[in-house]
Short mmCIF file of C-alpha atoms in Angstrom, two decimals:
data_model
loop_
_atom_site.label_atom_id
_atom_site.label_comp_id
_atom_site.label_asym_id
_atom_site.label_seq_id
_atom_site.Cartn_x
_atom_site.Cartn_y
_atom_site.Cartn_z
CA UNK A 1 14.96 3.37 -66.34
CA UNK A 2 11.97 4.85 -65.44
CA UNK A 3 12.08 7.62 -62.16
CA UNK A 4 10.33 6.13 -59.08
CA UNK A 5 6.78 7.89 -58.37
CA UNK A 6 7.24 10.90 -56.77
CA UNK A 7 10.85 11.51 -57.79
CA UNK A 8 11.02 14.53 -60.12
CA UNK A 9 13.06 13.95 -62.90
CA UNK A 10 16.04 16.24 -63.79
CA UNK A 11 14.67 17.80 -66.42
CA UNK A 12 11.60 18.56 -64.55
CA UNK A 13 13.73 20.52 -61.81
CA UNK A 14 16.02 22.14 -64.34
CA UNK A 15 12.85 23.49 -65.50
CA UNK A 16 11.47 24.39 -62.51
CA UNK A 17 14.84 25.96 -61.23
CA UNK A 18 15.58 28.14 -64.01
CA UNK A 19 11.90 29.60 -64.31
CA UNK A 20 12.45 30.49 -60.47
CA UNK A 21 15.57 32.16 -61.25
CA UNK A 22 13.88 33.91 -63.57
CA UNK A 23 11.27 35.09 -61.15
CA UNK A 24 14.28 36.10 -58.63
CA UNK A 25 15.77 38.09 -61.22
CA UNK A 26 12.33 40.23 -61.48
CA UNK A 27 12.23 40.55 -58.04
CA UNK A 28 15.91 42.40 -57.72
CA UNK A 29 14.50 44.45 -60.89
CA UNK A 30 11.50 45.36 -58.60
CA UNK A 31 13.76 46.48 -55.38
CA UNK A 32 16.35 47.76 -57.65
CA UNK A 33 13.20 50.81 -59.21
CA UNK A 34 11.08 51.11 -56.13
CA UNK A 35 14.37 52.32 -54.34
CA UNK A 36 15.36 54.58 -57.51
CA UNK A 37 12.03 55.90 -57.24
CA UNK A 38 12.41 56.75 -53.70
CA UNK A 39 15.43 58.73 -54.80
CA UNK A 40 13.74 60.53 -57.52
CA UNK A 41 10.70 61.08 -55.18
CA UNK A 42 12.19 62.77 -52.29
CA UNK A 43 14.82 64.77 -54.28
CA UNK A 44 12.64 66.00 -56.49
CA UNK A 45 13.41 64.62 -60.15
CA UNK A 46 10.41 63.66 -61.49
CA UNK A 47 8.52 66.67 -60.34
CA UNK A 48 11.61 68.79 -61.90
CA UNK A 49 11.09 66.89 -65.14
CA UNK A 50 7.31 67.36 -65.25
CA UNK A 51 7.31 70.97 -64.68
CA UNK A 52 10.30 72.28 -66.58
CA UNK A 53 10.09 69.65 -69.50
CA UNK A 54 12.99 67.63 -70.94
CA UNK A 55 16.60 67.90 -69.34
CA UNK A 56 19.93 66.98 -69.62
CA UNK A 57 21.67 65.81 -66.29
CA UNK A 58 23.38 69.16 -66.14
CA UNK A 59 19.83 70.80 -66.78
CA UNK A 60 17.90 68.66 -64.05
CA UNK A 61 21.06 68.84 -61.29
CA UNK A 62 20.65 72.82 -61.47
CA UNK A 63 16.90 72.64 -61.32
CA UNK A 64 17.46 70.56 -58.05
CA UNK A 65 20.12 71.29 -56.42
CA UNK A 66 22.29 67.81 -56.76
CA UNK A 67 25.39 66.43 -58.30
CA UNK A 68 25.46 65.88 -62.11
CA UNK A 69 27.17 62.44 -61.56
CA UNK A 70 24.49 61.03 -59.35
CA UNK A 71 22.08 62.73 -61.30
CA UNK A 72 23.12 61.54 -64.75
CA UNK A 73 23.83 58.19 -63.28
CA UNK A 74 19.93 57.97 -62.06
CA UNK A 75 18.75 59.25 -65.30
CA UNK A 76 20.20 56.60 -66.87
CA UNK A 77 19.21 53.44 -64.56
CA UNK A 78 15.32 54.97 -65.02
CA UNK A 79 15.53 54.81 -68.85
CA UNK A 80 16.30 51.23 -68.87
CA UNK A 81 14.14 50.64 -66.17
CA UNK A 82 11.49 51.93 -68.60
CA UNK A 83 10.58 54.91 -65.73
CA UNK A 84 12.08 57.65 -67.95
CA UNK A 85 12.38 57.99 -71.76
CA UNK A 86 15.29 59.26 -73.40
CA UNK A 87 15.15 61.85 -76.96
CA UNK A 88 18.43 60.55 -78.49
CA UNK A 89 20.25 57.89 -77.18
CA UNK A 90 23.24 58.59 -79.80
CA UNK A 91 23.65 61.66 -78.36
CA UNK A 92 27.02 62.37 -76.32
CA UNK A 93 26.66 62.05 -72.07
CA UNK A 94 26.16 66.41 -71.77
CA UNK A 95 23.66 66.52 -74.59
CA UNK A 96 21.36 63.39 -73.61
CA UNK A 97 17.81 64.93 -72.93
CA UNK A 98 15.78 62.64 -70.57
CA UNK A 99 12.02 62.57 -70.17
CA UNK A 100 9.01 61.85 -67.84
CA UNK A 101 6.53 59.86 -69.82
CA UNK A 102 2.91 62.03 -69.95
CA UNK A 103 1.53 58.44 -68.57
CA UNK A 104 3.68 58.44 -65.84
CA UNK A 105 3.48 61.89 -64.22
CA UNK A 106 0.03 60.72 -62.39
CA UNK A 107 1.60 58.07 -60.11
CA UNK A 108 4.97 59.74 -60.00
CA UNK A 109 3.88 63.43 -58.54
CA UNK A 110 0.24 64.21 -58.52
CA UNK A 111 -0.04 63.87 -54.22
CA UNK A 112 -3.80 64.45 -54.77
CA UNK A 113 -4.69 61.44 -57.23
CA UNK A 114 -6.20 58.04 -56.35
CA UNK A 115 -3.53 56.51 -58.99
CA UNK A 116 -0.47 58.26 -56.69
CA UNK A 117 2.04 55.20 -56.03
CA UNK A 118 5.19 56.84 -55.38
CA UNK A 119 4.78 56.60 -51.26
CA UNK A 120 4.47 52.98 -51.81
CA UNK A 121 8.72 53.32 -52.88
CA UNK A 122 9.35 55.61 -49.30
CA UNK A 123 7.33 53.09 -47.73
CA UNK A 124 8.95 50.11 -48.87
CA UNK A 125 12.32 52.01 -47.09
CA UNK A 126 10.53 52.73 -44.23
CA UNK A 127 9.65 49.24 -43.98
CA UNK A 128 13.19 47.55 -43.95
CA UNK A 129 14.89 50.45 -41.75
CA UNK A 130 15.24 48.16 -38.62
CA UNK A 131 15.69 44.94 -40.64
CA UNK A 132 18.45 43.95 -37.42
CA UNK A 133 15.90 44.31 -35.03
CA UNK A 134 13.32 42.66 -37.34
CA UNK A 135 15.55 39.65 -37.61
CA UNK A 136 16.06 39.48 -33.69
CA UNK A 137 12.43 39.12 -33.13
CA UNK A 138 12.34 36.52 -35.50
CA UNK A 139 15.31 34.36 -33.63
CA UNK A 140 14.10 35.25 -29.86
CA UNK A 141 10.43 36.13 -30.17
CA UNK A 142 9.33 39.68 -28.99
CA UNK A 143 8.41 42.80 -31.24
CA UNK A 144 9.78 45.77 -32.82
CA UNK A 145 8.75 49.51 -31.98
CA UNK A 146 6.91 51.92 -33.98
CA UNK A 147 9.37 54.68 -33.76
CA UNK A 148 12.04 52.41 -35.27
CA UNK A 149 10.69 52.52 -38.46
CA UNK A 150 11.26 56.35 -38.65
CA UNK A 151 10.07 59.18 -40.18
CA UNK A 152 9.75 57.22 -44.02
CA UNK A 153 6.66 54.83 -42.99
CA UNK A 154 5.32 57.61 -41.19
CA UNK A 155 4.77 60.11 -44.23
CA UNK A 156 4.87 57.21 -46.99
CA UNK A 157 1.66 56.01 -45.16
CA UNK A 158 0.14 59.49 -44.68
CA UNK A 159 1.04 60.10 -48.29
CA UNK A 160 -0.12 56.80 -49.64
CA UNK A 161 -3.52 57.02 -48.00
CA UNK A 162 -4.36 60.61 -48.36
CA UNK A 163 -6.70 60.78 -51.53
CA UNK A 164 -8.52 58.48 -50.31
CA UNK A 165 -9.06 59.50 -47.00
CA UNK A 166 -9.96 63.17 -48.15
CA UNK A 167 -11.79 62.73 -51.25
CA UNK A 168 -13.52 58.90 -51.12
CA UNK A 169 -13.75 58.84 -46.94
CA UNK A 170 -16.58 61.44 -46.87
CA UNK A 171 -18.05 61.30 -50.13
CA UNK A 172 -18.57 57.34 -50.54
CA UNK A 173 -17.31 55.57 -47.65
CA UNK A 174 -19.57 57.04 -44.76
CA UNK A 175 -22.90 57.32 -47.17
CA UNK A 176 -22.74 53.86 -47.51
CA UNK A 177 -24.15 54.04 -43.53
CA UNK A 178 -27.54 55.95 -44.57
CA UNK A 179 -28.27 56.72 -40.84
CA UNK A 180 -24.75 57.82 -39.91
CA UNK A 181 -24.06 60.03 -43.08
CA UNK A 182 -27.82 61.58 -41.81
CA UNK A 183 -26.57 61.84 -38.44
CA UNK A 184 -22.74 64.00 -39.75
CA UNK A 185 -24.62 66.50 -41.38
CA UNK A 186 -27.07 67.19 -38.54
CA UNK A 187 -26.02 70.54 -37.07
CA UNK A 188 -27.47 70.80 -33.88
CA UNK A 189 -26.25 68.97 -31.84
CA UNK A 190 -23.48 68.38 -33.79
CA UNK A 191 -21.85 64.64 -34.21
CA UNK A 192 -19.09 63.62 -32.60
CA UNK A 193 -16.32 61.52 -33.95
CA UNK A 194 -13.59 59.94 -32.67
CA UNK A 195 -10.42 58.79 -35.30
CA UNK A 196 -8.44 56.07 -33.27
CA UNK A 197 -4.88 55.66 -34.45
CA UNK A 198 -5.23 58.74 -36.67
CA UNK A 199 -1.75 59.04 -37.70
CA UNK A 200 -0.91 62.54 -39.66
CA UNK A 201 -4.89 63.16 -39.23
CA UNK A 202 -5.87 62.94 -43.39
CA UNK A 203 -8.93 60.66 -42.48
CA UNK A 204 -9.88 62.99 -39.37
CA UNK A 205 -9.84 66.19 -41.62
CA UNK A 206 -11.14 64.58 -44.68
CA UNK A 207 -14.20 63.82 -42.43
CA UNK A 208 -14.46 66.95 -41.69
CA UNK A 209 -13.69 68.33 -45.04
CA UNK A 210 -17.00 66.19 -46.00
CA UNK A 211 -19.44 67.39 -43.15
CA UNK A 212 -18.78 70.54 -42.26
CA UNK A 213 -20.83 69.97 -38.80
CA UNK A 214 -19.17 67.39 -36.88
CA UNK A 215 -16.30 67.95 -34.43
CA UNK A 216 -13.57 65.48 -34.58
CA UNK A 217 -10.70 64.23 -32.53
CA UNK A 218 -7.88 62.37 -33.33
CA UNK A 219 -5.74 59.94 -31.07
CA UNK A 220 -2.64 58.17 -31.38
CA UNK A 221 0.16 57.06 -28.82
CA UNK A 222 2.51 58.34 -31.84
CA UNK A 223 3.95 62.02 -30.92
CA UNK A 224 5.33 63.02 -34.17
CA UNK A 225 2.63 61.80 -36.07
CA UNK A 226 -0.05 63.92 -33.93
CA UNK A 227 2.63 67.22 -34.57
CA UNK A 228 1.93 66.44 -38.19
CA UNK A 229 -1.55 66.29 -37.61
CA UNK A 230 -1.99 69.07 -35.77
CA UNK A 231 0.01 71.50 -38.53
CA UNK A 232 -2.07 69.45 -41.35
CA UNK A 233 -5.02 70.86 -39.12
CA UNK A 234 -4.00 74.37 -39.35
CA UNK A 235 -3.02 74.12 -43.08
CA UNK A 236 -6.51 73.14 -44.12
CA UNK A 237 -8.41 75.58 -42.29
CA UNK A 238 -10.01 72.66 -40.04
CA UNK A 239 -8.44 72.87 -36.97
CA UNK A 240 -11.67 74.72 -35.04
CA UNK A 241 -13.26 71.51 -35.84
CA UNK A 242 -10.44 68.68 -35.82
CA UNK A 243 -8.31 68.42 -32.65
CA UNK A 244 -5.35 65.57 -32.54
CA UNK A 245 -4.38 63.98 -28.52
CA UNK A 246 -1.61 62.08 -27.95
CA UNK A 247 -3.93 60.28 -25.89
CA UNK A 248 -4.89 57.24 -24.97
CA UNK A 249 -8.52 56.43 -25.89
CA UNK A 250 -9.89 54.36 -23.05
CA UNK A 251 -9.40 57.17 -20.55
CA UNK A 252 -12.93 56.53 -18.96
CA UNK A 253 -13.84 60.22 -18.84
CA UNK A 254 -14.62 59.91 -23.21
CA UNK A 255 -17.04 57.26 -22.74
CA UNK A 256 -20.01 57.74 -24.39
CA UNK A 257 -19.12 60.72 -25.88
CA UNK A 258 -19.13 60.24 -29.73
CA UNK A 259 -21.72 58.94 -32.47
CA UNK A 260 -18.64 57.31 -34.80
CA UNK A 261 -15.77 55.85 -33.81
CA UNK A 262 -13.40 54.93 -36.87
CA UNK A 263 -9.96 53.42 -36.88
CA UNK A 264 -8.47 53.27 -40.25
CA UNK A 265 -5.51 50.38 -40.96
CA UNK A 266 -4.48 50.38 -37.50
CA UNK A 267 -6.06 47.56 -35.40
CA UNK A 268 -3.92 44.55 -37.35
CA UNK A 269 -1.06 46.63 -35.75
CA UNK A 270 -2.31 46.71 -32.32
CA UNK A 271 -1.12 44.22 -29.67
CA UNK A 272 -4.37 43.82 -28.06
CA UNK A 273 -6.97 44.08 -30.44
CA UNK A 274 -9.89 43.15 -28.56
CA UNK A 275 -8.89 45.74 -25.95
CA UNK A 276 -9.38 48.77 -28.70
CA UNK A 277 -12.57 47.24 -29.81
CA UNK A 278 -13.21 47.04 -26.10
CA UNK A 279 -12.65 50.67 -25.65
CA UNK A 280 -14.10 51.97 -28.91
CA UNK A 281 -17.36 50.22 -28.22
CA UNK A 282 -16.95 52.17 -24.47
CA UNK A 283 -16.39 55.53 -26.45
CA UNK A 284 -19.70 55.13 -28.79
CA UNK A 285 -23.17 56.66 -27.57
CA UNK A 286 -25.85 54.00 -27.36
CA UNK A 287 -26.84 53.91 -30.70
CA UNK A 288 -23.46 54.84 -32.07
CA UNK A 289 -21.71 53.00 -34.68
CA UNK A 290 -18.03 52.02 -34.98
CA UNK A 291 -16.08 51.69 -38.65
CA UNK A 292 -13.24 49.75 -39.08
CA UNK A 293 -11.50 49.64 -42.37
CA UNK A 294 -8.86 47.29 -42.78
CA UNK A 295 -7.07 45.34 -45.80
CA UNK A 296 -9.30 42.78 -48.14
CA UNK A 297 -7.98 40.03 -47.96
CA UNK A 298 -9.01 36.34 -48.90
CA UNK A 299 -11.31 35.31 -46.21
CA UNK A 300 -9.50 32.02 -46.17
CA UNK A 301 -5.92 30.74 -46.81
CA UNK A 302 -4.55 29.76 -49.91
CA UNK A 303 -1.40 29.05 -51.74
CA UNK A 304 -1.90 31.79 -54.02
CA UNK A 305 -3.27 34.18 -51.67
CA UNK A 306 -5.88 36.49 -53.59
CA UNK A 307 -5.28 39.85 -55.43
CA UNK A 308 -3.68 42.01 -53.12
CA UNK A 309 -2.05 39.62 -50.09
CA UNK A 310 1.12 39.24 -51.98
CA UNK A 311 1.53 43.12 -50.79
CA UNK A 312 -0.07 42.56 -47.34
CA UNK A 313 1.92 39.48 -46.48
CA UNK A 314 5.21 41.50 -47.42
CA UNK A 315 3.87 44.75 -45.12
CA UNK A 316 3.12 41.97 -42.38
CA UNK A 317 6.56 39.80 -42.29
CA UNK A 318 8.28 43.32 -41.97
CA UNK A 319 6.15 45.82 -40.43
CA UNK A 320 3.16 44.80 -39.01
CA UNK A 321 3.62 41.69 -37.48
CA UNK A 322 6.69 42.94 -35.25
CA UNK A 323 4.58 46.04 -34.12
CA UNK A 324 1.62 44.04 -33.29
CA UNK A 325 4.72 41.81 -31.31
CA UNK A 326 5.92 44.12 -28.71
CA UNK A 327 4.26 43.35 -25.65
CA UNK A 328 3.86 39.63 -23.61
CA UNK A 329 0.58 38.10 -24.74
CA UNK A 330 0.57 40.16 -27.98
CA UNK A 331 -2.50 38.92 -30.03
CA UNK A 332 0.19 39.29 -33.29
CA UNK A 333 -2.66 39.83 -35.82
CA UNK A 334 -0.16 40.63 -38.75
CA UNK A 335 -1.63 42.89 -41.57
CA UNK A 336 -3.72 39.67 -42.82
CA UNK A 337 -6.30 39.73 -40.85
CA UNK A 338 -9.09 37.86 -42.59
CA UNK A 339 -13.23 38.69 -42.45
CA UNK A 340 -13.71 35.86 -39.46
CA UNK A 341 -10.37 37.22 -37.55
CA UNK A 342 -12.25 40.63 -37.37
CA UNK A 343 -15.74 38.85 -36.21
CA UNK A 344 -14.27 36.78 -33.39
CA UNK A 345 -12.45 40.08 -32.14
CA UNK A 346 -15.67 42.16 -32.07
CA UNK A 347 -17.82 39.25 -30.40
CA UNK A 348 -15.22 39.29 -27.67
CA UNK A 349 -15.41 42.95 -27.37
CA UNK A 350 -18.85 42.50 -26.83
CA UNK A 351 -20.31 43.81 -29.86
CA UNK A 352 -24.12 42.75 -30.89
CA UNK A 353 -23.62 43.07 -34.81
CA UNK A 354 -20.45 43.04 -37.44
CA UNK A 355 -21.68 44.12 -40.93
CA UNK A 356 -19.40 44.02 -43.66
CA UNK A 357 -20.32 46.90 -45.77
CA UNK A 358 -21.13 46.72 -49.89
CA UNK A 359 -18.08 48.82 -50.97
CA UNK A 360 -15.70 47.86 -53.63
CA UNK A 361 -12.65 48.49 -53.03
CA UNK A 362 -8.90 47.34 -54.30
CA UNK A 363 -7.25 47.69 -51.03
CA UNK A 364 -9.70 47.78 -48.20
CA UNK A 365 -12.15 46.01 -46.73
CA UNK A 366 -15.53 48.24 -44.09
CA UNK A 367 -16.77 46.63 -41.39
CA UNK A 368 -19.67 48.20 -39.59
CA UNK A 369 -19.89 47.57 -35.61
CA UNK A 370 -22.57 48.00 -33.28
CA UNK A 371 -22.98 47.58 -29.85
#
């Protein structure tokens, strides 16, 4: 007997079943090595292996301080993970002599690089630290605080973003604006900018890094991320030019005060984004202009979802969508906040023009705002 139209056969779900299982299987694969990496990340391992060259677990627990067990234990996962390459497999358990790949050291350890991925592991754990309170929201509405998270998202996203915001921020980013890159490396008077939601302060002092003119201040409601900011400051030599506020922006007395406003990943997370806009178009001189870089996503739903919102919807179902959630009449943006989201927030804010600028770019999207 023929199956009724619409009614999948069996075979058709068997089919369909087992190639999902299949796909569930590589997702516990994925969670299994992004939270070894984190392990070898923050205890050292890989950079260990890359600097003093192959090791036994003996060899690579006395180069870092941990226990052989654990250690030959993790060696072992991250060869059959493919992460790590063993000499001699045949070898006994003391004698084994495990490898970094030359192909892997780049995203593994090199904090400078644009191909760096290992703060994407730390911020995957930062991420699903208050997974109790994350569910709550979800049953009873509400939001979930920044400082829950902890101290993981906070340097996994300060790590994750830093080449870019010190090498590509000054040196392609703001020269596509002509007339503002002109106006940075004017020296007298010299421009003003203002960083909103600055976090550790890498896109502050790469600015200043790039235009050795301007004078720069960074604000965020976050305490211990402005702390980091402020010793980053002092690290890099900028800190006569770069100063970090736990401040709130819209104090009236900064109005008018700056040529570029910028605010870098942040206003998804806020719970009242036209308010920000609101104040950031306040804090710009007449003809100032405000940046806003934020993730590129499709401009439209689809099933699919394009390149890169398989990563943003995960960020937004556990991160930013219950921080954008945490007060009463939260706007709860969520980390996908398409080209047309970002218009209708600006026109409410009252801005004239919304530009989206011609940068390619894997991650991000630049919008240009002017009063």
């Amino acid at each position: 007997m023929s199956n009724p139209v619409g009614n999948p056969s069996t075979e058709s779900v068997d089919s369909q079943r087992d190639a999902f299982i299949e796909r569930f299987l590589g997702f516990a694969s994925g969670a299994f090595s992004l939270f070894s990496i984190y392990i070898g990340d923050r205890l050292g391992l890989y950079r260990a292996l890359a600097e003093g060259g192959p090791a036994t677990s003996a060899e690579l627990a006395g180069r870092t301080g941990t226990h052989e067990r654990y250690i030959r234990e993790w060696l072992e996962q991250q060869t059959v993970a493919g992460i790590l390459e063993v000499e001699d497999e045949t070898q006994g358990i003391e004698a084994r002599r495990f490898s970094i790949p030359p192909g892997h050291v780049e995203p593994l350890i090199e904090s400078g690089s644009l191909n760096y991925m290992a703060p994407l592991a730390q911020l995957l754990v930062g991420a699903t630290r208050p997974l109790p309170a994350v569910l709550n929201a979800y049953r009873n509405g509400g939001g979930v605080s920044f400082d829950e998270y902890g101290s993981d998202l906070r340097e996994g996203q300060a790590a994750i973003n830093y080449p870019a915001f010190w090498h590509q921020l000054p040196d392609e980013w703001l020269p596509a604006m002509p007339d503002v890159h002109t106006r940075l490396q004017e020296a007298e008077p010299p421009a003003r900018i203002a960083d909103i939601g600055c976090g550790y302060g890498w896109s502050s002092l790469g600015m200043a890094r790039g235009y050795p003119n301007v004078r720069v201040d960074g604000f965020d409601l976050d305490e211990p991320s402005i702390e980091r900011a402020q010793e980053n400051a002092q690290q890099t030599g900028l800190a006569d030019r770069v100063h970090f506020q736990v401040r709130d922006a819209g104090d009236p007395s900064l109005a008018g005060h700056y040529d570029l406003v910028t605010c870098f990943e942040a206003l998804h997370d806020m719970n009242n984004p036209v308010g920000a806009l609101q104040t950031m178009r306040r804090l710009v001189r007449e003809n100032g202009t405000v940046l806003i870089v934020d993730e590129r996503v499709g401009d439209t739903f689809t099933a699919t979802g394009n390149d890169v919102e398989w990563m943003m919807y995960g960020w937004s179902i556990l991160h930013c969508l219950p921080v954008g959630m945490t007060h009463e009449n939260a706007a709860g943006t969520g980390t996908v906040m398409r080209t047309d989201t970002l218009r209708q927030y600006a026109r409410e804010a009252g801005f004239g023009k919304v530009e989206v600028l011609p940068l390619e770019h894997f991650f991000f999207r630049f919008y240009r705002l002017t009063p």
